[in-house]
GROMACS .gro file of C-alpha atoms in nm:
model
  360
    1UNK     CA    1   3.179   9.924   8.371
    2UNK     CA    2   2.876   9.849   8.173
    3UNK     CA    3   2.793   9.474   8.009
    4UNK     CA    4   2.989   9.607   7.746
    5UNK     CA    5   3.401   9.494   7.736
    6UNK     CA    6   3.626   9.721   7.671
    7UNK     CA    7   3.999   9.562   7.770
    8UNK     CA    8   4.188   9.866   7.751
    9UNK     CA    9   3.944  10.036   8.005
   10UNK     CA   10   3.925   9.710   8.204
   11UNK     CA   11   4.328   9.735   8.176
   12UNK     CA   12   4.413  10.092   8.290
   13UNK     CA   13   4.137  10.035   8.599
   14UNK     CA   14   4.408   9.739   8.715
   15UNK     CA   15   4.710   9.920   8.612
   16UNK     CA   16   4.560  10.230   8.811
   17UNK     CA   17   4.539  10.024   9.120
   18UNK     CA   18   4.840   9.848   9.139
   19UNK     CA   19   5.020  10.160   9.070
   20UNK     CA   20   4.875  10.319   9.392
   21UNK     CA   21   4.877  10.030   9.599
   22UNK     CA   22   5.220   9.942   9.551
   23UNK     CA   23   5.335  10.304   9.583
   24UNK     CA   24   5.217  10.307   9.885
   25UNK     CA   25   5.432  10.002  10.032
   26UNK     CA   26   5.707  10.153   9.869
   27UNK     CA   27   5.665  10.467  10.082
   28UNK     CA   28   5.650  10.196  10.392
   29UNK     CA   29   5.960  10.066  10.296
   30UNK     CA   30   6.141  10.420  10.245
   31UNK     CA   31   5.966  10.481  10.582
   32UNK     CA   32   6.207  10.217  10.704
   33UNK     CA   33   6.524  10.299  10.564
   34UNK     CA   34   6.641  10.514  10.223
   35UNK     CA   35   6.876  10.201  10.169
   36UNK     CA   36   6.565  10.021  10.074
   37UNK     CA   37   6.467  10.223   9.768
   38UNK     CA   38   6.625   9.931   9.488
   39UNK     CA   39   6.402   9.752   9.642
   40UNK     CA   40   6.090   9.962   9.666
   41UNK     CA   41   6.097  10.098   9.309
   42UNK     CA   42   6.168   9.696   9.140
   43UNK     CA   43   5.841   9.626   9.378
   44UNK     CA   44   5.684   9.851   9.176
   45UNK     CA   45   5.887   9.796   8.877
   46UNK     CA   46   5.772   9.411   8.882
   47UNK     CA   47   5.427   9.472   8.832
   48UNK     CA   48   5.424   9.733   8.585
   49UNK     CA   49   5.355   9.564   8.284
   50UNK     CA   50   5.140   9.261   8.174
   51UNK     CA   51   4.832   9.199   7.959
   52UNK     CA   52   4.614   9.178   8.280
   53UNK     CA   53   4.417   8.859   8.177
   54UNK     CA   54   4.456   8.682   8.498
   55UNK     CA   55   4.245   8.963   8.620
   56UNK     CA   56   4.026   8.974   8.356
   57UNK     CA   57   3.936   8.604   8.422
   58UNK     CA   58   3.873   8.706   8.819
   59UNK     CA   59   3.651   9.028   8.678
   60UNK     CA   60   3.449   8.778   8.470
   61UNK     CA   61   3.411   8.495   8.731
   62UNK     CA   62   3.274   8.748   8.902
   63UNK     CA   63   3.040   8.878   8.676
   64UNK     CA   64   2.921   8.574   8.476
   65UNK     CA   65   2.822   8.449   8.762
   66UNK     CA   66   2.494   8.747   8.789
   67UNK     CA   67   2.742   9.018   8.981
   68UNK     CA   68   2.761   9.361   8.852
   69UNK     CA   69   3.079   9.602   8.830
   70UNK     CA   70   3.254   9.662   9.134
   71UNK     CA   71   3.542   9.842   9.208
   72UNK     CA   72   3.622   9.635   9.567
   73UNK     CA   73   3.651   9.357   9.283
   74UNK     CA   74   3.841   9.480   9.089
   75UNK     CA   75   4.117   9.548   9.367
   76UNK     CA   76   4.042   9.157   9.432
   77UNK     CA   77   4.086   9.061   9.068
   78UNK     CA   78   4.413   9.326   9.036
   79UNK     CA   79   4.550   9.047   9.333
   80UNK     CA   80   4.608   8.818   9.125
   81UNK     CA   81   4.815   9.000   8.889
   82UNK     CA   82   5.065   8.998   9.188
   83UNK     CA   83   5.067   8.647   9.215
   84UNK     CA   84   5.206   8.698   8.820
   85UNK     CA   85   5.403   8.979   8.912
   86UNK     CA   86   5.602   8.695   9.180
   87UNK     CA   87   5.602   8.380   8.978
   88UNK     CA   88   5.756   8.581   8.725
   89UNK     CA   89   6.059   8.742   8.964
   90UNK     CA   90   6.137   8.412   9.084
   91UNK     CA   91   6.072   8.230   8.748
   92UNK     CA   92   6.339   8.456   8.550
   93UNK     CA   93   6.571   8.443   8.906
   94UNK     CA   94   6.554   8.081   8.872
   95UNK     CA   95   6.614   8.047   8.509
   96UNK     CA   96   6.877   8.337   8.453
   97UNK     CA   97   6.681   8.499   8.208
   98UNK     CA   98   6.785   8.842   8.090
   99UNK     CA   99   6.478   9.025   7.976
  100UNK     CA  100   6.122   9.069   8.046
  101UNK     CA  101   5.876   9.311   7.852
  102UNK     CA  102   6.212   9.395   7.692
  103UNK     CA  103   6.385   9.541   8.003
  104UNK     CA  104   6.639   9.390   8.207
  105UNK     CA  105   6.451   9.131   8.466
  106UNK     CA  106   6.423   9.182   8.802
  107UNK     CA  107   6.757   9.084   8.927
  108UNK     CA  108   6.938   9.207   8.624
  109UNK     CA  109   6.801   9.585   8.743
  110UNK     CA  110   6.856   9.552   9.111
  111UNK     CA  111   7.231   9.453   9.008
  112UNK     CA  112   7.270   9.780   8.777
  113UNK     CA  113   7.116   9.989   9.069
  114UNK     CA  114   7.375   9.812   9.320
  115UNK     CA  115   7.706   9.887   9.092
  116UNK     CA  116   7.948  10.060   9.297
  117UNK     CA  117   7.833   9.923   9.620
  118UNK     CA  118   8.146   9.758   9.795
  119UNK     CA  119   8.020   9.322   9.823
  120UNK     CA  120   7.944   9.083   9.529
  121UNK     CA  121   7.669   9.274   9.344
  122UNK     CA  122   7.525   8.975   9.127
  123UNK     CA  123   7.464   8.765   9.460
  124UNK     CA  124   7.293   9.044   9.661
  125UNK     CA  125   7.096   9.143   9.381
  126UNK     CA  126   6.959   8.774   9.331
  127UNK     CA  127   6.884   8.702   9.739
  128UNK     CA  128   6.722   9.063   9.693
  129UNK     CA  129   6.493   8.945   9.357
  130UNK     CA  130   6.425   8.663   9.601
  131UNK     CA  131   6.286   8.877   9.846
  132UNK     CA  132   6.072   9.070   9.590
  133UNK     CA  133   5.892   8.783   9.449
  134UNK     CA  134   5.835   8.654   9.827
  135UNK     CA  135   5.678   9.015   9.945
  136UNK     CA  136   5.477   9.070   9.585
  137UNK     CA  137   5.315   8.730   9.712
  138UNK     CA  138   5.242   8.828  10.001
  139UNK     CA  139   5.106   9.188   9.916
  140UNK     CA  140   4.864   8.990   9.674
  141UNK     CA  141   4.710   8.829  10.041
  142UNK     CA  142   4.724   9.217  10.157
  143UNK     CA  143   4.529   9.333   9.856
  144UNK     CA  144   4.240   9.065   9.794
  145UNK     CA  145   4.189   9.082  10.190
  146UNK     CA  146   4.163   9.481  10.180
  147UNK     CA  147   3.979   9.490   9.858
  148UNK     CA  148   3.628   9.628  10.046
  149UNK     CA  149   3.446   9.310   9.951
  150UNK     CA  150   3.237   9.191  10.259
  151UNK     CA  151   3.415   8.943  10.487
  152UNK     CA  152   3.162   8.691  10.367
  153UNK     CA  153   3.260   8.688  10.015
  154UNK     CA  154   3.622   8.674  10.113
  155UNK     CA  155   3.608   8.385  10.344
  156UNK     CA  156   3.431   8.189  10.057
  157UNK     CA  157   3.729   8.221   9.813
  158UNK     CA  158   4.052   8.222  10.075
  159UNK     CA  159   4.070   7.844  10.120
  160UNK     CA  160   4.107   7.840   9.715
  161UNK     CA  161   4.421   8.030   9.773
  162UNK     CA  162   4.617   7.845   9.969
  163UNK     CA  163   4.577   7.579   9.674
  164UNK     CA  164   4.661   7.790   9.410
  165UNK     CA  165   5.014   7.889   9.636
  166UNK     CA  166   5.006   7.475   9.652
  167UNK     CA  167   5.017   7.415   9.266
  168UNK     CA  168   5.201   7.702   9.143
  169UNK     CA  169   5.518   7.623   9.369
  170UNK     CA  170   5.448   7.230   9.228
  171UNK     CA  171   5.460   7.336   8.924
  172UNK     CA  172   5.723   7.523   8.948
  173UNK     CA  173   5.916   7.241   9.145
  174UNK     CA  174   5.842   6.995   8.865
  175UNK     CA  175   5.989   7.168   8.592
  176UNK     CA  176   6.275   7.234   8.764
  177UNK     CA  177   6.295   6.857   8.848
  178UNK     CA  178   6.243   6.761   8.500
  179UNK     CA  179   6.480   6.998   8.309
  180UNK     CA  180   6.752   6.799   8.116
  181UNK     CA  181   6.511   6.517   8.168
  182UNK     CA  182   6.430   6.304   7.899
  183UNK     CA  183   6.168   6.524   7.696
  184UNK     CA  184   5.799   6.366   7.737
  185UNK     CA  185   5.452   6.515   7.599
  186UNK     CA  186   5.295   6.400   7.925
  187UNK     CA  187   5.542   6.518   8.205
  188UNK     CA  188   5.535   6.815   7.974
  189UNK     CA  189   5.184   6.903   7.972
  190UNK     CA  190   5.149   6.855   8.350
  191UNK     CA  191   5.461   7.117   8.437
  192UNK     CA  192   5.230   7.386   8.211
  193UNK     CA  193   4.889   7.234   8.429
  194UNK     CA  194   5.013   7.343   8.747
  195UNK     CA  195   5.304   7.606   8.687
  196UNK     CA  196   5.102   7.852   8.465
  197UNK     CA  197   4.758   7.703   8.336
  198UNK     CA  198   4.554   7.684   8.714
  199UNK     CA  199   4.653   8.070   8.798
  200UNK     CA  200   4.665   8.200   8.476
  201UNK     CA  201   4.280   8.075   8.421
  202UNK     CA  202   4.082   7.790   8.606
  203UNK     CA  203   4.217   7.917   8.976
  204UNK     CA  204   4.105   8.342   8.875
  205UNK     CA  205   3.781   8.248   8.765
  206UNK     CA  206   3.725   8.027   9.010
  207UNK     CA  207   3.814   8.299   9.284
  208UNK     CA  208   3.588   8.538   9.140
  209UNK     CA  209   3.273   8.299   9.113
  210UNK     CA  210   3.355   8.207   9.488
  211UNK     CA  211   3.352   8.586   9.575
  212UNK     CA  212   3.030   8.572   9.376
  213UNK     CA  213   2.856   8.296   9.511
  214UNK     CA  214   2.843   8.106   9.222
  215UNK     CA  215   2.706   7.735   9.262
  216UNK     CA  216   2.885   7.376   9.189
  217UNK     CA  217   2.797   7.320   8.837
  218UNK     CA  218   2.920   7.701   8.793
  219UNK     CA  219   3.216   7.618   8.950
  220UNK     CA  220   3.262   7.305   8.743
  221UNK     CA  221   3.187   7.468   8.391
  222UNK     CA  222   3.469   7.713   8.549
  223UNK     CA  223   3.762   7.436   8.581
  224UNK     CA  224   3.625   7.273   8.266
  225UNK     CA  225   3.665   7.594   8.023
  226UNK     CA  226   3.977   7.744   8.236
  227UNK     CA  227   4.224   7.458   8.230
  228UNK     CA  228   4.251   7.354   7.841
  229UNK     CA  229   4.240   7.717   7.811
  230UNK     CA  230   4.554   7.774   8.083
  231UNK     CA  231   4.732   7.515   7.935
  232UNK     CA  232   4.660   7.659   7.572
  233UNK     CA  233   4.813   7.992   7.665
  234UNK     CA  234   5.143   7.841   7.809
  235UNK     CA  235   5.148   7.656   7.455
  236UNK     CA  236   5.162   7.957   7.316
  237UNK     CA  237   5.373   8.137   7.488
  238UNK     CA  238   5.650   7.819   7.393
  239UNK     CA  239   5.587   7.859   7.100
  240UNK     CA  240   5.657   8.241   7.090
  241UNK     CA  241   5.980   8.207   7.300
  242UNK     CA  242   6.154   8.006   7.025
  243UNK     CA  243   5.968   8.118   6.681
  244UNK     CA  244   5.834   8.458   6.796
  245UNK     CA  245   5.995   8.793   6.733
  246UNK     CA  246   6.143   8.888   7.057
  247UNK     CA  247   6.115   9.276   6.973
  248UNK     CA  248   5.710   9.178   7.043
  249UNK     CA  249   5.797   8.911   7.299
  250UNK     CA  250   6.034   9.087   7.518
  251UNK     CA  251   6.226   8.816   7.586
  252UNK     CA  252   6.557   8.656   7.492
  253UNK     CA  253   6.552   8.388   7.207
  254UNK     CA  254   6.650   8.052   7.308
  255UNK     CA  255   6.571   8.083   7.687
  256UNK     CA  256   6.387   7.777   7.680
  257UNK     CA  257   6.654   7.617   7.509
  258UNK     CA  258   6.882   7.758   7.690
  259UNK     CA  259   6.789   7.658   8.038
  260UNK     CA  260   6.705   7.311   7.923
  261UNK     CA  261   6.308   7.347   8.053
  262UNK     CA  262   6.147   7.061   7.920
  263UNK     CA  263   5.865   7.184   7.728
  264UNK     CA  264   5.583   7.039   7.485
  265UNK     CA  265   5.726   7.186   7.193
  266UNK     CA  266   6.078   7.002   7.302
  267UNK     CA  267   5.856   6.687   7.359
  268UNK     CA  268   5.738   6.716   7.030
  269UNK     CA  269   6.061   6.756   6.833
  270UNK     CA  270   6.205   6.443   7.034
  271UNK     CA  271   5.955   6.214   6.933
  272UNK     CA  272   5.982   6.332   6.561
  273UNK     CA  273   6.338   6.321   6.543
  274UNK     CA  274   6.549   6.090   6.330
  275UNK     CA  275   6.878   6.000   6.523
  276UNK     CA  276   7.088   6.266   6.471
  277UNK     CA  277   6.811   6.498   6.567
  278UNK     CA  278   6.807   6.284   6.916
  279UNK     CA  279   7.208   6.347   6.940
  280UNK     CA  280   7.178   6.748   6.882
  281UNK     CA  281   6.904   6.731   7.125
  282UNK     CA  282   7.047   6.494   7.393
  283UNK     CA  283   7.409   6.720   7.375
  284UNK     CA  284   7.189   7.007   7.495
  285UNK     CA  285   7.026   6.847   7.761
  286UNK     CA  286   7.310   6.713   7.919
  287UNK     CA  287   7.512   7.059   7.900
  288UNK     CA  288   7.499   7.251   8.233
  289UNK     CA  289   7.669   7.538   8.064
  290UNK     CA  290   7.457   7.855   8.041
  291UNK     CA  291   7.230   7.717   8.361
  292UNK     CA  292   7.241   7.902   8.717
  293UNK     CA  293   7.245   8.246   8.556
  294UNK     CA  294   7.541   8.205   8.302
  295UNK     CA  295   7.572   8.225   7.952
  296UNK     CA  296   7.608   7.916   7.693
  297UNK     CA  297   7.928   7.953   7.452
  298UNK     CA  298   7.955   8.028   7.126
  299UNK     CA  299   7.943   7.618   7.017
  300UNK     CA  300   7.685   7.653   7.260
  301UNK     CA  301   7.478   7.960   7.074
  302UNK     CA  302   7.518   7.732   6.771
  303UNK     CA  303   7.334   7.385   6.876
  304UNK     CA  304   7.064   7.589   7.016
  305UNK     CA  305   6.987   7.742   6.682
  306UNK     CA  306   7.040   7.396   6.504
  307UNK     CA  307   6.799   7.273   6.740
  308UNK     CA  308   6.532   7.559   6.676
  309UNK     CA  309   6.561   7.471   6.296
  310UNK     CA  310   6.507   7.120   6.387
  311UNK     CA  311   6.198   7.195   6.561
  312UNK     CA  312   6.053   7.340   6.232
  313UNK     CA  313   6.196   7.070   6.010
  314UNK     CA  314   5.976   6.809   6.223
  315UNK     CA  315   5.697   7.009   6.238
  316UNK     CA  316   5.683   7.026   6.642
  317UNK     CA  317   5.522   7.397   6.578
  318UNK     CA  318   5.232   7.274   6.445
  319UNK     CA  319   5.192   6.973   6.622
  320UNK     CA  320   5.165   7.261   6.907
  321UNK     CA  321   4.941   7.442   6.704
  322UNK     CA  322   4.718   7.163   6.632
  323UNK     CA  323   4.690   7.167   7.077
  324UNK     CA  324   4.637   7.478   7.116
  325UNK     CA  325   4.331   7.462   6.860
  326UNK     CA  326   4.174   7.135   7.044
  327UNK     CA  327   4.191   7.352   7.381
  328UNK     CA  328   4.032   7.660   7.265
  329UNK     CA  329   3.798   7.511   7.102
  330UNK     CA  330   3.721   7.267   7.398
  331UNK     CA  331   3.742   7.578   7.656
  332UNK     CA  332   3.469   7.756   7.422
  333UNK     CA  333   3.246   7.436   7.401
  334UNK     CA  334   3.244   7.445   7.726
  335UNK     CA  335   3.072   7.779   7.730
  336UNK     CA  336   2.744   7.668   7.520
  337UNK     CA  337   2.660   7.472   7.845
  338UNK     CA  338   2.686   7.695   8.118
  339UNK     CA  339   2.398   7.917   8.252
  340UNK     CA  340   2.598   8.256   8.222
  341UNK     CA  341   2.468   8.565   8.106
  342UNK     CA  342   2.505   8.617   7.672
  343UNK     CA  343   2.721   8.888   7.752
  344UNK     CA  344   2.985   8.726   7.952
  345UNK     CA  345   2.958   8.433   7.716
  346UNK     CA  346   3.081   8.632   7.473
  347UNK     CA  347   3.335   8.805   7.684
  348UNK     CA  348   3.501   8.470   7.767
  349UNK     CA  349   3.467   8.359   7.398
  350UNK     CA  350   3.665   8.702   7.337
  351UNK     CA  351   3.927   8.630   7.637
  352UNK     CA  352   3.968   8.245   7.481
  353UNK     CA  353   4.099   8.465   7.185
  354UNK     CA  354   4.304   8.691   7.355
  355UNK     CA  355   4.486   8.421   7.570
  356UNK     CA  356   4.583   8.235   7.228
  357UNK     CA  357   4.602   8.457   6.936
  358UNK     CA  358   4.833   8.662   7.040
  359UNK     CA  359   5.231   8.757   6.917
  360UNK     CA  360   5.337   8.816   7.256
   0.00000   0.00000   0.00000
C-alpha cells in the first residue's frame, strides 16, 4: 500500500486475513470433533463483518510513526479486530440483544443451529457464545504474536495488551454495575472511556507506534488524539441505536433502552427532564423485565418509545451532538502538533471522519 489511503483496499487486506486465519482454527476444531462445527463456523461467523477501523488505527500508528506498508502488520493490526469480534459476542450475550449487522447475534445463531438437539437449547447456546468470545480473545494473542513482525517489535507492544484486556473487562464491568443506576453524564462518559473508546482508538494506535518504535511525545500525541476520538465514536453509536435507522444499523431499536445501560444520551435526557419525564424514566430503570435475555411487554414496548420521544423533546441528541463535535475537533487539534508525516496527518484527519460521521 502506497502513502495513498484507500479504505476499501485497506478493508478487504483485513477481511482477507481473518478469513484465512480463522478458517484455519476452524479446521483445528473439526480436527477435534464434527460436533464442534456450530462452533467453528460462528468463530468465523463473529468476525465477518465490521468497518475495520480499529485496524486502521493500528495500520496508521504504525505508519505515522515513519514505517512503511507491511503485510506482518497488517496481520498485527487485523488482531485487534478480534478483540472487537469478542467484546462484541459477550457484549450482545450479556445484554440479550437480538441482532448484529442485521443477523441474528452470536448466541441467537448457535441456538437455531442447536434446534432439535435433545437439552435446553437457549442455555447451551449462551455457555457456547461464552466460549466464542473467550477463544476469539485469545486467537487475537495467537495472531499479533504470529504476525512475522520481529520478536523485538512484539515485545515492545505486549505489555500494552494486557492493559487493554484490563480496561475493556472494567469497562465492561462498570456498565453493567451502573445499569438501572441513577443516570449521570460523568459515570456515563467513563463506562464509554474504558468499555469502547481505549480499544476502539487510543490502545490500536498506541500498539502500532510501539511495534514502530515510536517515541514518548509520539506516544502522548497518540492517547491525546485517540481518546476524545474513542469516546466520540461510542457517542455516536448511542445516538444511532435509539434515532438511527436500524435497516443501516443492524441492530434492534431500543436495546439501550431496553437493557437499562446507562448511557450519555440517557444522562442527558435526565438532567433535562421536567418531573414527569423523571417518572417515565425512573419506571424503566427500575423494571427488570426484558433484562437477562428476555423480552419487555407490550406496556413495556410503549414507555420505551415514550422515552425515545422524550429524548428528542429535551434535546439530549444534540446535547450529544454538540460532544461529539468538541471531541473531533479536539482529536484533530491534536494532530497540528505532532511530528507525523502530511500524509498520515491527513489519513487520521480522514479516520476522525469516518469514526463520527457515519449512519451506522
Amino acid at each position: 500500500m502506497s502513502d495513498r489511503w484507500d479504505p476499501a483496499v485497506f478493508k478487504a487486506r483485513i477481511d482477507g486475513t481473518l478469513r484465512d486465519f480463522l478458517a484455519e482454527e476452524a479446521d483445528r476444531l473439526l480436527d477435534i470433533d464434527d460436533d464442534l462445527k456450530p462452533v467453528a463456523e460462528q468463530l468465523q461467523a463473529a468476525a465477518r463483518h465490521g468497518k475495520r477501523l480499529r485496524a486502521a488505527f493500528c495500520y496508521w500508528g504504525w505508519r505515522a510513526a515513519g514505517q512503511p506498508d507491511s503485510d506482518a502488520l497488517v496481520r498485527a493490526a487485523a488482531s485487534m479486530e478480534l478483540v472487537h469480534a469478542a467484546a462484541v459476542v459477550h457484549d450482545d450475550l450479556i445484554d440479550g440483544s437480538t441482532l448484529r449487522h442485521g443477523l441474528p447475534t452470536a448466541h441467537l445463531a448457535l441456538e437455531a443451529a442447536l434446534a432439535g438437539r435433545p437439552r435446553e437449547t437457549a442455555a447451551t447456546a449462551r455457555s457456547l457464545a461464552m466460549l466464542v468470545g473467550d477463544h476469539l480473545m485469545a486467537l487475537a494473542g495467537e495472531l499479533f504474536a504470529t504476525s512475522g513482525l520481529p520478536s523485538a517489535y512484539l515485545s515492545r507492544a505486549r505489555p500494552l495488551w494486557t492493559t487493554l484486556a484490563r480496561e475493556l473487562i472494567a469497562g465492561e464491568c462498570l456498565e453493567i454495575l451502573r445499569t438501572g443506576t441513577p443516570p449521570d453524564l460523568g459515570a456515563s462518559l467513563q463506562v464509554i472511556r474504558y468499555k469502547t473508546a481505549k480499544y476502539t482508538v487510543e490502545q490500536p494506535l498506541l500498539i502500532g507506534g510501539l511495534l514502530a518504535g515510536a517515541g514518548p511525545a509520539l506516544r502522548e500525541g497518540y492517547s491525546a488524539y485517540g481518546l476524545p476520538l474513542g469516546e466520540a465514536f461510542q457517542l455516536r453509536d448511542d445516538l444511532l441505536g435509539l434515532f438511527g435507522s436500524s435497516s443501516r444499523t443492524g441492530k434492534a431499536d431500543l436495546d439501550d433502552l431496553r437493557t437499562r445501560r446507562p448511557t450519555a444520551l440517557l444522562a442527558e435526557t435526565w438532567r433535562a427532564a421536567d418531573p414527569e419525564g423523571r417518572r417515565l424514566l425512573a419506571r424503566i430503570l427500575e423494571d427488570t423485565e426484558g433484562t437477562e435475555g428476555t423480552e419487555t411487554g407490550e406496556t413495556g414496548e410503549v414507555d420505551l418509545a415514550a422515552a425515545r420521544a422524550l429524548m428528542a423533546r429535551v434535546g439530549a441528541p444534540e446535547r450529544i451532538e454538540h460532544l461529539i463535535r468538541g471531541r473531533v475537533e479536539q482529536a484533530v487539534r491534536t494532530l497540528d502538533e505532532l511530528d507525523i508525516p502530511p500524509y498520515a496527518h491527513r489519513v487520521l484527519t480522514d479516520l476522525a471522519r469516518r469514526a463520527t460521521d457515519r449512519l451506522h
